[in-house]
Short mmCIF file of C-alpha atoms and ligand atoms in Angstrom, two decimals:
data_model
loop_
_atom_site.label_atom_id
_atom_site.label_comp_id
_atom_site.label_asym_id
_atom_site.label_seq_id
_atom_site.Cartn_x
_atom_site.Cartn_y
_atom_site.Cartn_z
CA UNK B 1 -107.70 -96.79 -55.24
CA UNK B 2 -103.95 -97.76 -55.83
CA UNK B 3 -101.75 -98.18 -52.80
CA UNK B 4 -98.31 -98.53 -52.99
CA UNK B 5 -95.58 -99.04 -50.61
CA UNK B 6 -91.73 -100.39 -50.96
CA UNK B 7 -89.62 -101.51 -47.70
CA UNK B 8 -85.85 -101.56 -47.90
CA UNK B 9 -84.03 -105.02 -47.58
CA UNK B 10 -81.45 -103.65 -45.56
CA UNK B 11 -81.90 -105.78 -42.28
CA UNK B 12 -84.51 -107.97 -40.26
CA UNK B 13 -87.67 -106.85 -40.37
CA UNK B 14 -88.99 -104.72 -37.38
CA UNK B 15 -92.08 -104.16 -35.51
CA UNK B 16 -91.73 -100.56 -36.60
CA UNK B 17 -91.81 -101.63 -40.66
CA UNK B 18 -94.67 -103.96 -38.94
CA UNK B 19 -96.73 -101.45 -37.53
CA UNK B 20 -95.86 -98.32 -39.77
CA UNK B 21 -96.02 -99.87 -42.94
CA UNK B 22 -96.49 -103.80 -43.73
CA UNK B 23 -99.80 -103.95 -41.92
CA UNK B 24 -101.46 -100.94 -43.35
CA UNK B 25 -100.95 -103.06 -46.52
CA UNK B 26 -101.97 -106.32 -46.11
CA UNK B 27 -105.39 -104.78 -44.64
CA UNK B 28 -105.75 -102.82 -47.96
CA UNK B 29 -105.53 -105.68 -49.90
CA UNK B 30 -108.88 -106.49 -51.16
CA UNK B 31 -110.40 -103.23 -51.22
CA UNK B 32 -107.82 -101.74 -52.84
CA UNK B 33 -105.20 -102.23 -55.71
CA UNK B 34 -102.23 -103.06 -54.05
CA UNK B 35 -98.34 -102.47 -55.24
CA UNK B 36 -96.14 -104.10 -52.69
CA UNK B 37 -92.23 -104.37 -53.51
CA UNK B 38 -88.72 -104.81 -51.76
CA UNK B 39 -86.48 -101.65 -52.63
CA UNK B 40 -83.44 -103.38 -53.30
CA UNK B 41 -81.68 -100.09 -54.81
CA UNK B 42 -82.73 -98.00 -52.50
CA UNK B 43 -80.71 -100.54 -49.77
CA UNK B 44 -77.43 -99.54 -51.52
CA UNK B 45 -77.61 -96.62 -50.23
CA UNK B 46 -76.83 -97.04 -47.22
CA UNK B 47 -73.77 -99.72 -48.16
CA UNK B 48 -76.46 -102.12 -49.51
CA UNK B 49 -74.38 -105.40 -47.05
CA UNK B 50 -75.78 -109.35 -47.99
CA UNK B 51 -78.03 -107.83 -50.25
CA UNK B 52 -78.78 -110.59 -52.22
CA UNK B 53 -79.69 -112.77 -48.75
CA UNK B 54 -81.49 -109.74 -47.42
CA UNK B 55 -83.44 -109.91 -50.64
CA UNK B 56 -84.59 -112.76 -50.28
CA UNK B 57 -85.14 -112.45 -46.41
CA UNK B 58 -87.68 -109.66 -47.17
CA UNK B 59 -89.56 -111.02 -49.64
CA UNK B 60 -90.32 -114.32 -47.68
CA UNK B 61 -90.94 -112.21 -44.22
CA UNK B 62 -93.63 -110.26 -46.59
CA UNK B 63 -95.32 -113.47 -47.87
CA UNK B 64 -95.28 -114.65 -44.22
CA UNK B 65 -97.10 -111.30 -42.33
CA UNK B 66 -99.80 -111.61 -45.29
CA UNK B 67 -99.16 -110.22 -48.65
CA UNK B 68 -100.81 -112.42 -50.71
CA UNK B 69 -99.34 -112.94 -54.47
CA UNK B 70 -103.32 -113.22 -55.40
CA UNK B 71 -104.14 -109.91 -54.24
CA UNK B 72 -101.42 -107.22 -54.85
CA UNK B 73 -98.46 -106.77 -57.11
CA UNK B 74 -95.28 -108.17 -55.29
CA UNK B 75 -91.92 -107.49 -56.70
CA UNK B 76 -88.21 -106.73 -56.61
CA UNK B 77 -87.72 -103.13 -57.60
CA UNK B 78 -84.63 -104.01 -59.54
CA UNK B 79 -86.78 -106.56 -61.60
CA UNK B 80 -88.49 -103.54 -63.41
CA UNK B 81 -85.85 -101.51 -64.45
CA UNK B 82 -87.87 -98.93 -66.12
CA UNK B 83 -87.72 -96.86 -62.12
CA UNK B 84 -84.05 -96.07 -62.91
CA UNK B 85 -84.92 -94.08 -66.51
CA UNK B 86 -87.74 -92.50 -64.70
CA UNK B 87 -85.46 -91.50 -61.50
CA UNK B 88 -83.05 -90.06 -64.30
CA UNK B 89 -86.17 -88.09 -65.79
CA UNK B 90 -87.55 -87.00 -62.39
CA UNK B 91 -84.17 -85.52 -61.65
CA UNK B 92 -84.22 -82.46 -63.96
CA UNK B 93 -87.33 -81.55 -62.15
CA UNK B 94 -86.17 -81.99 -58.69
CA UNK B 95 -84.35 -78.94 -57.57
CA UNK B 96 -81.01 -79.09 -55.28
CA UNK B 97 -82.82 -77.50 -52.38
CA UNK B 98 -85.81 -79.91 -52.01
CA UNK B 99 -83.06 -82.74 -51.49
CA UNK B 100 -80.79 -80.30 -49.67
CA UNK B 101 -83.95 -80.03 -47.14
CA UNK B 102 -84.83 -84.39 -46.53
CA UNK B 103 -84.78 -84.87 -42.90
CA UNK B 104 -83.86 -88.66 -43.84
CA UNK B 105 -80.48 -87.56 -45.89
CA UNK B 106 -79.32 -85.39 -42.48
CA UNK B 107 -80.42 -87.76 -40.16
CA UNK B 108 -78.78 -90.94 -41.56
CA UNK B 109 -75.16 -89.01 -41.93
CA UNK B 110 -75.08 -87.82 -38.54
CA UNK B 111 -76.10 -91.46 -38.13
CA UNK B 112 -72.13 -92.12 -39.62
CA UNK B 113 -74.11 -93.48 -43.25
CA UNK B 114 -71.91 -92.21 -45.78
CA UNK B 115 -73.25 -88.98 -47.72
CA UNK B 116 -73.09 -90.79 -51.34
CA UNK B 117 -74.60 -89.33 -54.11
CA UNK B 118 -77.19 -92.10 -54.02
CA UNK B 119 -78.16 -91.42 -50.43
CA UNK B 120 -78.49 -87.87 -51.53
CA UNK B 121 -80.96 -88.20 -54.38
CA UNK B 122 -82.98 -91.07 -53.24
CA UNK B 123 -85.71 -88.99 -52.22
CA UNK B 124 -86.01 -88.97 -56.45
CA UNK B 125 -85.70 -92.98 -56.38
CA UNK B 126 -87.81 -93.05 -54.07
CA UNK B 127 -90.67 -90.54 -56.36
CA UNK B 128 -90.00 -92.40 -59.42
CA UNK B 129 -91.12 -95.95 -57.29
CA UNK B 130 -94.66 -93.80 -56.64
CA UNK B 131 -95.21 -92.27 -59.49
CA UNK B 132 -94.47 -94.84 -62.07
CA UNK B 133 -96.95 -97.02 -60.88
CA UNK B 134 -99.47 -94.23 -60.79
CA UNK B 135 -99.81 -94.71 -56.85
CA UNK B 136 -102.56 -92.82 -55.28
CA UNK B 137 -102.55 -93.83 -51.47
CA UNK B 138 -98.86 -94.69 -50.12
CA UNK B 139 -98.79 -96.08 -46.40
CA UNK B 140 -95.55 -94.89 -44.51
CA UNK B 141 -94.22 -94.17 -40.95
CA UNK B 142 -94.09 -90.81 -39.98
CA UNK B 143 -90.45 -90.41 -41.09
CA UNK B 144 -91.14 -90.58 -44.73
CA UNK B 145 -93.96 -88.35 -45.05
CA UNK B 146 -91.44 -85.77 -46.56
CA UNK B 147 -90.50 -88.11 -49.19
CA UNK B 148 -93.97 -88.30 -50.37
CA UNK B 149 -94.63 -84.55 -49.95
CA UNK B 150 -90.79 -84.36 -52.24
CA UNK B 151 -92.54 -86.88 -55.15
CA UNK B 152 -95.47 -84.83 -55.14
CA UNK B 153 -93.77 -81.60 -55.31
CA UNK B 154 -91.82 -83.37 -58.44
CA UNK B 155 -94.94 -84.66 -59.79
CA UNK B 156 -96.29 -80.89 -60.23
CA UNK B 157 -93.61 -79.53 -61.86
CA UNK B 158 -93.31 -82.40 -64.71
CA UNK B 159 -96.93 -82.25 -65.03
CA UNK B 160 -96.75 -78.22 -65.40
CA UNK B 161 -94.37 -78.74 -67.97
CA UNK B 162 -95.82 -81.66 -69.64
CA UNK B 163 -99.15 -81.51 -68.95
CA UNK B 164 -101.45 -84.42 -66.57
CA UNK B 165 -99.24 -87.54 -66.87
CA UNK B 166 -98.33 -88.05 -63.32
CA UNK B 167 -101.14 -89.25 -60.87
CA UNK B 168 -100.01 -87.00 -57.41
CA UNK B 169 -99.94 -89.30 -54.57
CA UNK B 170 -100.76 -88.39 -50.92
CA UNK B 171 -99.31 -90.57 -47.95
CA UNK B 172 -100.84 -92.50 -45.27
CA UNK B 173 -100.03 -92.69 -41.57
CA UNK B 174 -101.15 -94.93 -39.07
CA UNK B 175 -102.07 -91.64 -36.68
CA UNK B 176 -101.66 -94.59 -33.72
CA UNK B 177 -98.44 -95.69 -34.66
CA UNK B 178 -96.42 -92.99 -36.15
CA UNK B 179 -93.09 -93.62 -35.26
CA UNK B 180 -92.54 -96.62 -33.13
CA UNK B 181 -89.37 -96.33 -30.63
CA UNK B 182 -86.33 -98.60 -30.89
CA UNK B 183 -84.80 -99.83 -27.95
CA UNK B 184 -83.15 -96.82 -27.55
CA UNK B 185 -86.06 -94.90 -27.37
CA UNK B 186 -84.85 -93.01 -30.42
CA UNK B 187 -87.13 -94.02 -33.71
CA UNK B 188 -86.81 -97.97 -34.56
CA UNK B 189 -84.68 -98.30 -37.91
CA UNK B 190 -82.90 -100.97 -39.29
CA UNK B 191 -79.91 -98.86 -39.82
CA UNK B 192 -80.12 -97.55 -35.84
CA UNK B 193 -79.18 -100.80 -34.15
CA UNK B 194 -82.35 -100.34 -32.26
CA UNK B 195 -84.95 -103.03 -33.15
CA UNK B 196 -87.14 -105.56 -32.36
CA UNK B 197 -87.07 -108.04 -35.33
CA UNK B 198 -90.55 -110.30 -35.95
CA UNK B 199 -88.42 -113.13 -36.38
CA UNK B 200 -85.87 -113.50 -34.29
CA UNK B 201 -85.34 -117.21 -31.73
CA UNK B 202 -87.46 -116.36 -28.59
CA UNK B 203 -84.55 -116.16 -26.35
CA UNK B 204 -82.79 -113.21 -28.44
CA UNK B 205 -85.97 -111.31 -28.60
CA UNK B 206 -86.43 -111.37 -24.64
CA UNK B 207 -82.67 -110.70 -24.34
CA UNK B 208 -83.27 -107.42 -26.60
CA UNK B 209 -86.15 -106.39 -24.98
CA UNK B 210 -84.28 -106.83 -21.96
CA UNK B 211 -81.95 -103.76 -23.18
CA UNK B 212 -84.97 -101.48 -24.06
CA UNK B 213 -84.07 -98.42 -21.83
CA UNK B 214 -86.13 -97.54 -19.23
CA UNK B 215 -86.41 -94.66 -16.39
CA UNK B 216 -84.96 -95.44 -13.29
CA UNK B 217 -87.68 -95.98 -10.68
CA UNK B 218 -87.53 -97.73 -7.41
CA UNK B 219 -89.93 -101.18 -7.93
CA UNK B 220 -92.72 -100.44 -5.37
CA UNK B 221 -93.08 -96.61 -6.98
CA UNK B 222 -96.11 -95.94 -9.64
CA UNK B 223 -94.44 -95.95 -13.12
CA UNK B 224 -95.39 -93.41 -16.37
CA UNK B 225 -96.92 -95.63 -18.93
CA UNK B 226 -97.12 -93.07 -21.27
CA UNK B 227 -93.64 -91.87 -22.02
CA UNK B 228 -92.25 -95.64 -21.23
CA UNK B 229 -90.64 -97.61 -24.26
CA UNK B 230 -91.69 -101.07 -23.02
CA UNK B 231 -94.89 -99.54 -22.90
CA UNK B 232 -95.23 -97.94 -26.18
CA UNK B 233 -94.42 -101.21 -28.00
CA UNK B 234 -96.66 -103.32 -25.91
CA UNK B 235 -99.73 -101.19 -26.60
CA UNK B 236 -98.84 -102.09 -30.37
CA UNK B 237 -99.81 -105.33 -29.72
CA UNK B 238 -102.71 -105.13 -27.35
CA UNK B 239 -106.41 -103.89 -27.24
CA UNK B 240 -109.01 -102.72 -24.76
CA UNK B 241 -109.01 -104.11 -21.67
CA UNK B 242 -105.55 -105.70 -21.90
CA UNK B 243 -103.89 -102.80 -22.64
CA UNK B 244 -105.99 -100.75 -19.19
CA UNK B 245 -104.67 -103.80 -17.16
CA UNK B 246 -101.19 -103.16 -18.15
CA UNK B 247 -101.49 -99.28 -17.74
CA UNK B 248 -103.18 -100.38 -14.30
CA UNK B 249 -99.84 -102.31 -13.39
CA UNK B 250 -97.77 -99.34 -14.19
CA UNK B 251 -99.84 -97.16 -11.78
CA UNK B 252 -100.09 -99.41 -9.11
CA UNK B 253 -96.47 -99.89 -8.68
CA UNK B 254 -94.91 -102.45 -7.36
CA UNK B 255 -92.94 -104.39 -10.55
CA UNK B 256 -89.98 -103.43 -12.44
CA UNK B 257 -89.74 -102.46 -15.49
CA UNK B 258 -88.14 -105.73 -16.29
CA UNK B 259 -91.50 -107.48 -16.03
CA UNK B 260 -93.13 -105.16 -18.59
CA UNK B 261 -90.28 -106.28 -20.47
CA UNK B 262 -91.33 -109.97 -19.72
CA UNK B 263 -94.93 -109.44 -20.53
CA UNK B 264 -93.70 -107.57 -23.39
CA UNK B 265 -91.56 -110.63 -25.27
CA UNK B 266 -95.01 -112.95 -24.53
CA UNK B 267 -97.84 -110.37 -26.14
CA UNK B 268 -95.01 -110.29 -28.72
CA UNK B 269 -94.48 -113.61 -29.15
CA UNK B 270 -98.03 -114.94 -29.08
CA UNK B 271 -99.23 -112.14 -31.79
CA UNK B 272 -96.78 -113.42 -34.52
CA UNK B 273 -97.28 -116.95 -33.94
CA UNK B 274 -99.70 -118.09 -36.94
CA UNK B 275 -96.55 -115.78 -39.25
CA UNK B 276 -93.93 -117.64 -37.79
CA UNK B 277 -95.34 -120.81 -39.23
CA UNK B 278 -96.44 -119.47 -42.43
CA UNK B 279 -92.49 -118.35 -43.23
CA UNK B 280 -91.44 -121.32 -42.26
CA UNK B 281 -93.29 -122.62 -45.44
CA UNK B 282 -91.90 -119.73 -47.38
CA UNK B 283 -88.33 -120.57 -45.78
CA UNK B 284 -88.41 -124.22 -47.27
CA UNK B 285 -89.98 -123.59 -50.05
CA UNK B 286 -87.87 -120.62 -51.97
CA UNK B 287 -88.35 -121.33 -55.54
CA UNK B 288 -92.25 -120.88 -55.14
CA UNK B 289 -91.16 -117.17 -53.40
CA UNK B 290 -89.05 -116.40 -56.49
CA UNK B 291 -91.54 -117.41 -58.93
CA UNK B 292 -94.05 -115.27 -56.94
CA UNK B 293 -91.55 -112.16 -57.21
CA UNK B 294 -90.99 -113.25 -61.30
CA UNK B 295 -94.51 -112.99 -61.93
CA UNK B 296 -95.43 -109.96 -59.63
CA UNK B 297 -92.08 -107.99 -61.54
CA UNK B 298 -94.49 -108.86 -65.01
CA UNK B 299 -97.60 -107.60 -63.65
CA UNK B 300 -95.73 -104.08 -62.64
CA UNK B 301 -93.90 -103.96 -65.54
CA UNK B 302 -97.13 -104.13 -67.13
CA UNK B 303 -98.95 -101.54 -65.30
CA UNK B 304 -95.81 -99.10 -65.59
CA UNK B 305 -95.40 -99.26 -69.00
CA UNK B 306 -98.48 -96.97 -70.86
CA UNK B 307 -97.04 -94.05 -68.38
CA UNK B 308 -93.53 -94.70 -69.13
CA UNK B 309 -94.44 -94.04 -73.05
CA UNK B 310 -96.51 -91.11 -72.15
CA UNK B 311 -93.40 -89.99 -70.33
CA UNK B 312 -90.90 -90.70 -72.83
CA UNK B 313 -93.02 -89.11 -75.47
CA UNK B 314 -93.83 -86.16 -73.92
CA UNK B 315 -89.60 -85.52 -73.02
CA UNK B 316 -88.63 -86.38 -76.45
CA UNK B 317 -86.82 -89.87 -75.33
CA UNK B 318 -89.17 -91.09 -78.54
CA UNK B 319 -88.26 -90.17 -81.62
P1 ADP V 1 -85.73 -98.79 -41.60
O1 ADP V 1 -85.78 -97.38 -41.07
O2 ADP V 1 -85.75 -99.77 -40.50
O3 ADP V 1 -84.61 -99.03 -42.58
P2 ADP V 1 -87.43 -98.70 -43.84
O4 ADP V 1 -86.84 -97.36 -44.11
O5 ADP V 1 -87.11 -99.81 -44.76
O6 ADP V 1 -87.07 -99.06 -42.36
O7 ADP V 1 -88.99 -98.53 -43.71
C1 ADP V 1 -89.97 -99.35 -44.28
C2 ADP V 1 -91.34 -98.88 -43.86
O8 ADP V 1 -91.51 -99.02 -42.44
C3 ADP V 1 -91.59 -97.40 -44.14
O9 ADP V 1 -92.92 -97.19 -44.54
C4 ADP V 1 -91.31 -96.73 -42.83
O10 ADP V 1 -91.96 -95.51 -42.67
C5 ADP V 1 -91.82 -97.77 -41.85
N1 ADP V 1 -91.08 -97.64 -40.61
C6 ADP V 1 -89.76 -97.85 -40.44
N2 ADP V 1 -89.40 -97.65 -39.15
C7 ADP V 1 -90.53 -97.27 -38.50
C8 ADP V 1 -90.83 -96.91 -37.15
N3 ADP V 1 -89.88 -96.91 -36.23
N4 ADP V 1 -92.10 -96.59 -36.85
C9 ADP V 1 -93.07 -96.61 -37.79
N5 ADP V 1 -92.86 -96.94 -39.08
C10 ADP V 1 -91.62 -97.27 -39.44
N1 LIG V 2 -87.78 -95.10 -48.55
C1 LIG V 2 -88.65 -96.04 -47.91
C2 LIG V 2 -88.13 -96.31 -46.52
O1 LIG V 2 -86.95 -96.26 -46.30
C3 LIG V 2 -88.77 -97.30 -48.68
C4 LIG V 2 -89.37 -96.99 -50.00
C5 LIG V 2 -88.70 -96.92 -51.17
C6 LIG V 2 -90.71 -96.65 -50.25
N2 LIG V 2 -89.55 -96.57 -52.17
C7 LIG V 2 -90.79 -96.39 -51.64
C8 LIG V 2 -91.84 -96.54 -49.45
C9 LIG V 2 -91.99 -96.02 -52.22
C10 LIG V 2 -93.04 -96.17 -50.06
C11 LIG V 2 -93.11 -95.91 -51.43
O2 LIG V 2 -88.91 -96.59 -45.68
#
């Protein structure tokens, strides 16, 4: 089975891309073939700031939460440039309204994200990453299930026309994650102001979970666990009985929400320890990362290339 999934270098690294996305992956790899790379054009989209550094950032926060070089394909997307000539082909069979109806493309406007072209069509980008690589499986948070649904729907008509080139893909969602709130309560995005980073100094990360909203409920009254942010990040990060005791807590009453918040930054802490040191390698050790990325940008552009002939035959770009 091929599983593919790309994360936008647009920011720090969240619990949400954690949870929705990056650990999905590193569990496949394995059992699975796994395409893992950092969707550098996709970031200009949405005014594509420190690129380069975020690039870089990405890549060595991957390395360090467990993709392993030895195990899946790891690369820059704008290291195999062959996605842009099949986002160009994809886009004669990708009609106006399927883009006109992308949640992601509304929601990131009203968000004050300028509505570029590119933000506009990426949904096509976005199919051309899948389908080039003849993905069959693609992990993603709830929020880009309609992408997926948009490359399959693109896949079907070019293969109508042209006949079985395209492999359809179907996505893959955590059903316990879905979408994973920010701090806001509103979904967790790098572009929303609203996360968690993995990485961040200890300090920052309690003083941003310290501004994860909250209801407002008197300290010795029972709290809802179910609908509370603090909550619904925490029971990321804990099993079984730890995560009863901490439901037990907020039925018992008695503490604040700021203690959840406390507990919170530990469990949080503690469970990305072993990472923190591996990037820490990563961090000093930067030409081994970008030899990594060289290498996994060959391997892709290897696998890409029989469909990329079968696609430029079957339009006529060979003559
Ligand atoms: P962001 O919205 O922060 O820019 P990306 O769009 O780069 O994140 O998403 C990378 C991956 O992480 C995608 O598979 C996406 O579905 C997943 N993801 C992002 N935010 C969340 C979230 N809040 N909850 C669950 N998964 C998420
Ligand atoms: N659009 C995805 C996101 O913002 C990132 C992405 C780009 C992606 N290309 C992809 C995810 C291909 C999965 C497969 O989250």
């Amino acid at each position: 089975m091929r599983v593919l999934t790309g994360i936008q270098p647009s920011g720090d690294l969240h619990i949400g891309n954690y949870f929705g996305s990056i650990k999905q992956m590193v569990e496949a790899q394995g059992n699975s073939e796994t395409f893992a790379f950092i969707a550098n054009y996709h970031a200009m989209t949405s005014g594509g700031k420190d690129l380069s550094k975020l690039t870089m950032q990405c890549a060595t926060d991957f390395l360090a939460l467990g993709i392993d070089p030895d195990k899946s394909t790891f690369w820059i997307q704008s290291d195999v440039k062959e996605v842009l000539e099949l986002y160009w082909t994809l886009s004669s069979f990708t009609p106006m309204g399927l883009l006109e109806r992308a949640h992601s493309f509304k929601d990131k406007t009203a968000k004050g994200i300028p509505a570029n072209h590119s933000l506009f069509s990426y949904p096509v980008l976005m199919a051309a990453d899948i389908l080039l690589f003849g993905s069959e499986i693609v992990p993603v948070g709830k929020d880009q299930i309609q992408h997926v649904e948009i490359a399959r729907d693109i896949a079907t008509k070019f293969n109508n026309q042209y006949g079985d080139i395209l492999t359809m893909p179907e996505f893959k969602v955590q059903e316990e994650v879905q979408t994973v709130p920010g701090i806001d309560g509103q979904k967790m995005s790098k572009s929303y102001g609203n996360i968690v980073n993995i990485f961040g100094e200890e300090k920052k990360q309690l003083k941003t979970i310290k501004k994860i909203v909250t209801e407002n409920v008197a300290m010795e009254e029972p709290k809802e666990f179910e609908t509370c942010n603090v909550y619904n990040m925490a029971k990321l990060f804990l099993e079984g009985e730890n995560l009863i005791a901490l439901q037990d807590r907020y039925k018992a009453g008695g503490e604040g929400h700021g203690h959840f918040k406390v507990y919170l930054a530990e469990v949080m802490w503690e469970y990305f320890k072993e990472y923190r040191e591996k990037r820490e390698y990563f961090e000093n050790n930067q030409d081994e990362v970008r030899e990594i990325l060289k290498l996994g940008a060959k391997r892709a552009t290897e696998v890409a290339m029989p469909t990329i002939e079968k696609i430029r035959t079957a339009t006529g770009l060979n003559y």
